[in-house]
Amino acid sequence: MVLASGDVVLRPIKLRDQRSWREVNRRNRDWLRPWEATIPPPVPGAPTAQRPTYRQMVRHLRAEANAGRMLPFVIEYRGRLVGQLTVAGITWGSMCSGHVGYWVDRDVAGRGVMPTAVALAVDHCFRGIGLHRMEVCIRPENGPSRRVVEKLGFREEGLRPRYLHIDGAWRDHLVFALTAEEIPDGLLRRWQRARPGTPR
């Protein structure tokens, strides 16, 4: 499925995206490193885990998507791959929730690309597949990522100490959340109404 608003498109990640994905990731290596997940050291006697190749990553994401546990997208802006957004940890039953993770090319940061992409994904999760709650967990020091959820009106719910292994250590994360009842008209419409210069 493809989700779009203006110049921003979300579409499923593909094996043939490898060259573009690697190029964007390489150019942004220093900018992304402080916020990227890392593999913790193994317990004594356990094998050392290796970072997956691009092909292994895409195959894993596809398998999780086919099992209904994940929605892996790339982000395009004006026809060019500029980042990645994944809805992961999708839980059904009495919870119906998921969480959003993302990164974007520094060259397009500040143009509204990521808030638009997150809004598209959240609206699809609420209206398209029937989830009820969406979370975004962000390191307190990550100002650009925090601005994304603040622009979109996510609620800050508190701190999760040592929540994820990031940049070589267990890092605290702030939790931001929305439920479907909080945005009856959709998150994209709310973002478009709040965004400066957007026609009302």
CSV table of C-alpha atoms in Angstrom, one decimal:
chain,number,residue,atom,x,y,z
A,1,MET,CA,0.0,0.0,0.0
A,2,VAL,CA,1.1,3.6,-0.8
A,3,LEU,CA,0.3,6.6,1.4
A,4,ALA,CA,0.8,10.1,0.1
A,5,SER,CA,0.2,13.8,0.9
A,6,GLY,CA,1.7,16.4,-1.5
A,7,ASP,CA,5.4,15.7,-2.1
A,8,VAL,CA,5.6,13.1,0.7
A,9,VAL,CA,5.0,9.4,-0.1
A,10,LEU,CA,5.2,6.3,2.2
A,11,ARG,CA,5.6,3.0,0.5
A,12,PRO,CA,6.7,-0.5,1.5
A,13,ILE,CA,10.5,-1.0,1.6
A,14,LYS,CA,11.9,-3.1,-1.3
A,15,LEU,CA,15.1,-5.1,-2.0
A,16,ARG,CA,15.7,-2.8,-5.0
A,17,ASP,CA,15.8,0.2,-2.7
A,18,GLN,CA,19.2,-0.9,-1.5
A,19,ARG,CA,21.4,1.5,-3.5
A,20,SER,CA,19.3,4.6,-2.6
A,21,TRP,CA,18.8,3.5,1.0
A,22,ARG,CA,22.5,2.9,1.5
A,23,GLU,CA,23.5,6.2,-0.1
A,24,VAL,CA,21.2,8.2,2.1
A,25,ASN,CA,22.2,6.3,5.2
A,26,ARG,CA,25.9,6.7,4.4
A,27,ARG,CA,25.6,10.5,3.9
A,28,ASN,CA,23.8,10.8,7.2
A,29,ARG,CA,25.9,8.4,9.2
A,30,ASP,CA,27.3,11.0,11.7
A,31,TRP,CA,23.9,12.7,12.1
A,32,LEU,CA,22.0,9.4,12.7
A,33,ARG,CA,24.6,7.5,14.8
A,34,PRO,CA,23.6,9.0,18.2
A,35,TRP,CA,20.0,7.9,17.7
A,36,GLU,CA,20.3,4.5,16.0
A,37,ALA,CA,19.7,1.2,17.7
A,38,THR,CA,22.8,-1.0,18.4
A,39,ILE,CA,23.2,-4.6,19.4
A,40,PRO,CA,24.1,-5.0,23.1
A,41,PRO,CA,27.1,-7.1,24.1
A,42,PRO,CA,26.3,-10.8,24.5
A,43,VAL,CA,26.1,-12.5,27.8
A,44,PRO,CA,29.2,-14.7,28.6
A,45,GLY,CA,29.2,-17.8,26.4
A,46,ALA,CA,26.6,-16.5,23.9
A,47,PRO,CA,27.5,-15.9,20.3
A,48,THR,CA,28.1,-12.3,19.2
A,49,ALA,CA,25.2,-10.9,17.2
A,50,GLN,CA,26.0,-9.3,13.9
A,51,ARG,CA,24.2,-6.3,12.4
A,52,PRO,CA,22.0,-7.6,9.5
A,53,THR,CA,22.8,-6.8,5.9
A,54,TYR,CA,20.3,-4.7,3.9
A,55,ARG,CA,18.8,-7.8,2.3
A,56,GLN,CA,18.5,-9.6,5.7
A,57,MET,CA,16.8,-6.5,7.1
A,58,VAL,CA,14.3,-6.2,4.3
A,59,ARG,CA,13.5,-10.0,4.5
A,60,HIS,CA,12.9,-9.7,8.3
A,61,LEU,CA,10.7,-6.6,7.9
A,62,ARG,CA,8.7,-8.4,5.2
A,63,ALA,CA,8.2,-11.5,7.3
A,64,GLU,CA,7.1,-9.4,10.3
A,65,ALA,CA,4.7,-7.4,8.0
A,66,ASN,CA,3.2,-10.7,6.6
A,67,ALA,CA,2.7,-11.8,10.2
A,68,GLY,CA,0.8,-8.6,11.0
A,69,ARG,CA,3.3,-7.3,13.5
A,70,MET,CA,5.0,-4.5,11.5
A,71,LEU,CA,4.5,-2.0,8.7
A,72,PRO,CA,7.9,-1.1,7.1
A,73,PHE,CA,8.0,1.9,4.8
A,74,VAL,CA,10.5,4.1,3.0
A,75,ILE,CA,9.8,7.8,2.8
A,76,GLU,CA,10.0,9.5,-0.5
A,77,TYR,CA,10.1,13.3,-1.0
A,78,ARG,CA,9.6,14.7,-4.5
A,79,GLY,CA,10.3,11.3,-5.9
A,80,ARG,CA,13.6,10.6,-4.0
A,81,LEU,CA,14.1,8.2,-1.1
A,82,VAL,CA,14.9,10.3,2.0
A,83,GLY,CA,14.3,8.0,5.0
A,84,GLN,CA,12.5,5.2,6.7
A,85,LEU,CA,9.5,4.8,8.9
A,86,THR,CA,8.5,1.6,10.6
A,87,VAL,CA,5.4,0.8,12.6
A,88,ALA,CA,6.5,-2.0,14.9
A,89,GLY,CA,5.4,-3.9,17.9
A,90,ILE,CA,1.9,-4.2,16.5
A,91,THR,CA,-0.3,-5.9,19.1
A,92,TRP,CA,-3.9,-7.0,18.5
A,93,GLY,CA,-6.5,-8.4,20.9
A,94,SER,CA,-7.4,-6.1,23.8
A,95,MET,CA,-4.5,-3.7,23.2
A,96,CYS,CA,-4.5,-2.8,19.5
A,97,SER,CA,-1.4,-0.7,19.6
A,98,GLY,CA,1.9,-0.1,17.8
A,99,HIS,CA,4.9,2.2,17.9
A,100,VAL,CA,6.5,4.3,15.3
A,101,GLY,CA,10.2,4.7,14.6
A,102,TYR,CA,11.8,6.8,11.9
A,103,TRP,CA,14.8,8.6,10.5
A,104,VAL,CA,15.2,11.1,7.7
A,105,ASP,CA,17.9,12.6,5.5
A,106,ARG,CA,19.3,15.7,7.1
A,107,ASP,CA,19.0,17.5,3.7
A,108,VAL,CA,15.2,17.6,4.0
A,109,ALA,CA,14.9,18.0,7.8
A,110,GLY,CA,12.7,21.0,8.8
A,111,ARG,CA,10.5,20.9,5.7
A,112,GLY,CA,7.6,19.0,7.3
A,113,VAL,CA,8.5,15.7,5.7
A,114,MET,CA,8.7,13.7,8.9
A,115,PRO,CA,5.6,15.1,10.6
A,116,THR,CA,3.7,14.4,7.4
A,117,ALA,CA,5.0,10.9,7.1
A,118,VAL,CA,4.2,10.1,10.8
A,119,ALA,CA,0.7,11.6,10.3
A,120,LEU,CA,0.1,9.4,7.3
A,121,ALA,CA,1.2,6.3,9.1
A,122,VAL,CA,-0.8,7.0,12.2
A,123,ASP,CA,-4.0,7.7,10.2
A,124,HIS,CA,-3.5,4.5,8.3
A,125,CYS,CA,-3.0,2.6,11.6
A,126,PHE,CA,-6.2,4.0,13.2
A,127,ARG,CA,-8.5,4.2,10.2
A,128,GLY,CA,-7.0,1.6,7.8
A,129,ILE,CA,-6.2,-1.3,10.0
A,130,GLY,CA,-8.0,-0.6,13.3
A,131,LEU,CA,-5.3,0.1,15.9
A,132,HIS,CA,-6.3,2.2,18.9
A,133,ARG,CA,-3.0,3.6,20.4
A,134,MET,CA,0.2,4.7,18.8
A,135,GLU,CA,3.5,5.4,20.6
A,136,VAL,CA,6.7,7.1,19.7
A,137,CYS,CA,9.7,6.6,22.1
A,138,ILE,CA,12.5,9.2,21.8
A,139,ARG,CA,15.7,9.9,23.6
A,140,PRO,CA,15.3,13.1,25.7
A,141,GLU,CA,18.4,14.6,24.0
A,142,ASN,CA,16.9,14.1,20.4
A,143,GLY,CA,15.5,17.6,19.8
A,144,PRO,CA,14.6,17.2,16.1
A,145,SER,CA,12.7,14.0,16.8
A,146,ARG,CA,10.9,15.5,19.8
A,147,ARG,CA,9.8,18.4,17.6
A,148,VAL,CA,8.1,16.0,15.2
A,149,VAL,CA,5.8,14.6,17.9
A,150,GLU,CA,5.3,18.0,19.5
A,151,LYS,CA,4.2,19.5,16.2
A,152,LEU,CA,1.7,16.6,15.8
A,153,GLY,CA,0.3,17.0,19.3
A,154,PHE,CA,1.4,13.6,20.8
A,155,ARG,CA,1.0,13.5,24.6
A,156,GLU,CA,4.2,13.1,26.6
A,157,GLU,CA,3.6,10.2,29.1
A,158,GLY,CA,6.8,9.9,30.9
A,159,LEU,CA,10.3,8.3,31.0
A,160,ARG,CA,11.3,4.7,30.3
A,161,PRO,CA,14.7,4.3,31.9
A,162,ARG,CA,17.3,2.3,29.9
A,163,TYR,CA,14.6,1.4,27.4
A,164,LEU,CA,16.7,0.7,24.2
A,165,HIS,CA,20.3,0.0,23.3
A,166,ILE,CA,21.3,3.0,21.3
A,167,ASP,CA,24.7,4.2,20.2
A,168,GLY,CA,26.5,1.6,22.4
A,169,ALA,CA,24.6,1.9,25.7
A,170,TRP,CA,21.1,1.4,27.3
A,171,ARG,CA,19.4,4.8,26.9
A,172,ASP,CA,16.4,6.4,28.6
A,173,HIS,CA,13.5,7.3,26.3
A,174,LEU,CA,10.5,9.6,26.7
A,175,VAL,CA,7.2,8.1,25.7
A,176,PHE,CA,4.7,10.1,23.5
A,177,ALA,CA,1.3,8.6,22.6
A,178,LEU,CA,-2.0,9.2,20.9
A,179,THR,CA,-5.2,7.2,20.8
A,180,ALA,CA,-7.8,7.2,18.0
A,181,GLU,CA,-10.3,9.1,20.1
A,182,GLU,CA,-7.9,12.1,20.4
A,183,ILE,CA,-7.9,12.7,16.7
A,184,PRO,CA,-11.4,12.0,15.3
A,185,ASP,CA,-10.7,14.1,12.1
A,186,GLY,CA,-7.3,12.4,11.6
A,187,LEU,CA,-3.7,13.4,12.4
A,188,LEU,CA,-2.9,14.5,8.9
A,189,ARG,CA,-5.8,17.0,8.9
A,190,ARG,CA,-4.7,18.3,12.3
A,191,TRP,CA,-1.1,18.7,11.1
A,192,GLN,CA,-2.2,20.5,8.0
A,193,ARG,CA,-4.4,22.9,9.9
A,194,ALA,CA,-1.6,23.7,12.3
A,195,ARG,CA,1.2,24.0,9.7
A,196,PRO,CA,2.2,27.6,8.8
A,197,GLY,CA,1.3,28.4,5.2
A,198,THR,CA,-1.0,25.5,4.7
A,199,PRO,CA,-4.4,26.5,3.1
A,200,ARG,CA,-7.2,26.2,5.6
